[in-house]
PDB file of C-alpha atoms in Angstrom:
ATOM      1  CA  MET A  15      12.170   2.924   2.134  1.00 93.00           C
ATOM      2  CA  THR A  16      10.580   0.311   4.371  1.00 96.00           C
ATOM      3  CA  ILE A  17       7.304   0.501   6.320  1.00 96.00           C
ATOM      4  CA  THR A  18       6.488  -2.015   9.069  1.00 96.00           C
ATOM      5  CA  GLY A  19       3.056  -2.249  10.684  1.00 96.00           C
ATOM      6  CA  ASN A  20      -0.288  -4.058  10.903  1.00 96.00           C
ATOM      7  CA  ILE A  21      -2.735  -4.246   8.006  1.00 97.00           C
ATOM      8  CA  GLU A  22      -5.854  -2.240   8.780  1.00 96.00           C
ATOM      9  CA  ASN A  23      -7.567  -2.618   5.441  1.00 97.00           C
ATOM     10  CA  ILE A  24      -7.046  -4.010   1.911  1.00 97.00           C
ATOM     11  CA  GLU A  25      -9.097  -2.242  -0.764  1.00 97.00           C
ATOM     12  CA  TYR A  26      -9.360  -3.114  -4.475  1.00 96.00           C
ATOM     13  CA  ARG A  27      -9.628  -0.155  -6.868  1.00 94.00           C
ATOM     14  CA  ASN A  28     -10.138  -0.022 -10.612  1.00 94.00           C
ATOM     15  CA  THR A  29      -9.897   3.465 -12.103  1.00 86.00           C
ATOM     16  CA  ALA A  30     -10.187   3.732 -15.839  1.00 86.00           C
ATOM     17  CA  GLY A  31      -8.848   0.209 -16.278  1.00 87.00           C
ATOM     18  CA  HIS A  32      -5.914   0.650 -13.872  1.00 89.00           C
ATOM     19  CA  GLU A  33      -6.250  -2.028 -11.256  1.00 95.00           C
ATOM     20  CA  LYS A  34      -4.580  -1.818  -7.877  1.00 96.00           C
ATOM     21  CA  LYS A  35      -4.999  -2.760  -4.246  1.00 97.00           C
ATOM     22  CA  VAL A  36      -4.421  -0.141  -1.616  1.00 97.00           C
ATOM     23  CA  VAL A  37      -3.317  -1.465   1.747  1.00 98.00           C
ATOM     24  CA  THR A  38      -3.725   0.720   4.867  1.00 97.00           C
ATOM     25  CA  ILE A  39      -0.828  -0.027   7.205  1.00 97.00           C
ATOM     26  CA  VAL A  40      -0.709   1.180  10.810  1.00 96.00           C
ATOM     27  CA  PRO A  41       2.939   1.526  11.900  1.00 92.00           C
ATOM     28  CA  ASP A  42       1.857   2.841  15.288  1.00 84.00           C
ATOM     29  CA  HIS A  43      -1.460   3.880  16.813  1.00 81.00           C
ATOM     30  CA  ARG A  44      -1.291   7.498  15.587  1.00 86.00           C
ATOM     31  CA  GLN A  45      -0.308   7.151  11.919  1.00 93.00           C
ATOM     32  CA  ARG A  46      -1.368   5.361   8.758  1.00 95.00           C
ATOM     33  CA  ALA A  47       0.406   4.665   5.484  1.00 95.00           C
ATOM     34  CA  PHE A  48      -1.432   3.873   2.241  1.00 96.00           C
ATOM     35  CA  VAL A  49       0.581   1.538  -0.019  1.00 97.00           C
ATOM     36  CA  GLU A  50      -0.387   0.776  -3.594  1.00 97.00           C
ATOM     37  CA  PHE A  51       0.093  -2.741  -5.002  1.00 97.00           C
ATOM     38  CA  ARG A  52      -0.166  -2.707  -8.794  1.00 95.00           C
ATOM     39  CA  GLY A  53      -0.087  -5.337 -11.486  1.00 94.00           C
ATOM     40  CA  ARG A  54       1.603  -8.583 -10.475  1.00 95.00           C
ATOM     41  CA  LYS A  55       2.411  -7.124  -7.024  1.00 96.00           C
ATOM     42  CA  MET A  56      -1.291  -7.552  -6.111  1.00 96.00           C
ATOM     43  CA  ASP A  57      -0.656 -11.292  -6.100  1.00 96.00           C
ATOM     44  CA  ASP A  58       1.883 -10.754  -3.255  1.00 96.00           C
ATOM     45  CA  LEU A  59      -1.123 -10.031  -0.974  1.00 96.00           C
ATOM     46  CA  HIS A  60      -2.600 -13.509  -1.264  1.00 95.00           C
ATOM     47  CA  GLY A  61      -2.846 -15.042   2.191  1.00 95.00           C
ATOM     48  CA  LEU A  62      -2.511 -11.706   3.992  1.00 97.00           C
ATOM     49  CA  LYS A  63      -5.471 -10.287   5.974  1.00 96.00           C
ATOM     50  CA  GLU A  64      -6.425  -7.538   8.392  1.00 96.00           C
ATOM     51  CA  ASN A  65      -4.258  -7.395  11.575  1.00 96.00           C
ATOM     52  CA  ASP A  66      -1.355  -9.317   9.949  1.00 97.00           C
ATOM     53  CA  GLU A  67       1.987  -7.596  10.658  1.00 97.00           C
ATOM     54  CA  ILE A  68       3.978  -6.916   7.494  1.00 97.00           C
ATOM     55  CA  GLN A  69       7.083  -5.196   6.282  1.00 97.00           C
ATOM     56  CA  VAL A  70       6.808  -3.469   2.850  1.00 98.00           C
ATOM     57  CA  SER A  71       9.619  -2.013   0.743  1.00 98.00           C
ATOM     58  CA  VAL A  72       8.190   0.928  -1.157  1.00 98.00           C
ATOM     59  CA  MET A  73       9.199   3.335  -3.865  1.00 97.00           C
ATOM     60  CA  LEU A  74       8.086   6.951  -3.493  1.00 96.00           C
ATOM     61  CA  GLU A  75       6.296   8.190  -6.610  1.00 95.00           C
ATOM     62  CA  GLY A  76       5.389  11.868  -6.929  1.00 95.00           C
ATOM     63  CA  LYS A  77       2.851  13.034  -9.501  1.00 92.00           C
ATOM     64  CA  ILE A  78       1.111  16.188 -10.617  1.00 96.00           C
ATOM     65  CA  SER A  79      -2.469  15.808 -11.820  1.00 91.00           C
ATOM     66  CA  LYS A  80      -2.806  16.787 -15.495  1.00 92.00           C
ATOM     67  CA  ASN A  81      -6.371  18.006 -14.867  1.00 93.00           C
ATOM     68  CA  SER A  82      -6.152  19.910 -11.559  1.00 95.00           C
ATOM     69  CA  GLY A  83      -2.397  20.469 -11.070  1.00 95.00           C
ATOM     70  CA  ILE A  84      -2.667  18.918  -7.599  1.00 96.00           C
ATOM     71  CA  GLN A  85       0.547  17.252  -6.359  1.00 96.00           C
ATOM     72  CA  TYR A  86       0.443  13.696  -4.979  1.00 92.00           C
ATOM     73  CA  ASN A  87       2.903  11.367  -3.282  1.00 94.00           C
ATOM     74  CA  ASN A  88       2.275   7.659  -3.562  1.00 93.00           C
ATOM     75  CA  PHE A  89       3.921   4.721  -1.830  1.00 96.00           C
ATOM     76  CA  VAL A  90       4.237   1.945  -4.447  1.00 97.00           C
ATOM     77  CA  ALA A  91       4.997  -1.553  -3.115  1.00 97.00           C
ATOM     78  CA  GLN A  92       8.167  -3.290  -4.269  1.00 97.00           C
ATOM     79  CA  ASN A  93       8.278  -6.223  -1.776  1.00 96.00           C
ATOM     80  CA  VAL A  94       6.140  -7.441   1.093  1.00 97.00           C
ATOM     81  CA  THR A  95       6.995  -9.830   3.894  1.00 96.00           C
ATOM     82  CA  GLN A  96       4.730 -11.117   6.670  1.00 96.00           C
ATOM     83  CA  ILE A  97       6.237 -10.907  10.133  1.00 95.00           C
ATOM     84  CA  ILE A  98       5.529 -13.907  12.299  1.00 90.00           C
ATOM     85  CA  ARG A  99       6.176 -13.498  16.037  1.00 82.00           C
TER      86      ARG A  99
END
């Protein structure tokens, strides 16, 4: 699956030693997508900043919390390309 839009925010998170960057992408003015960049994929964000237009290939990852049983869907980045117009 591919998501194209402008970067609204890039946030670093470290939860129990699991590092990732979560990028908020705005495909249009009414929606937002939160894409996780983990491990070496975090390096793909170097040089990108807020308002840059990007195209991200993502993998959909569904999980069920072991503690609460809550179901989650995550977009995990596979590839990112900056769109220059």
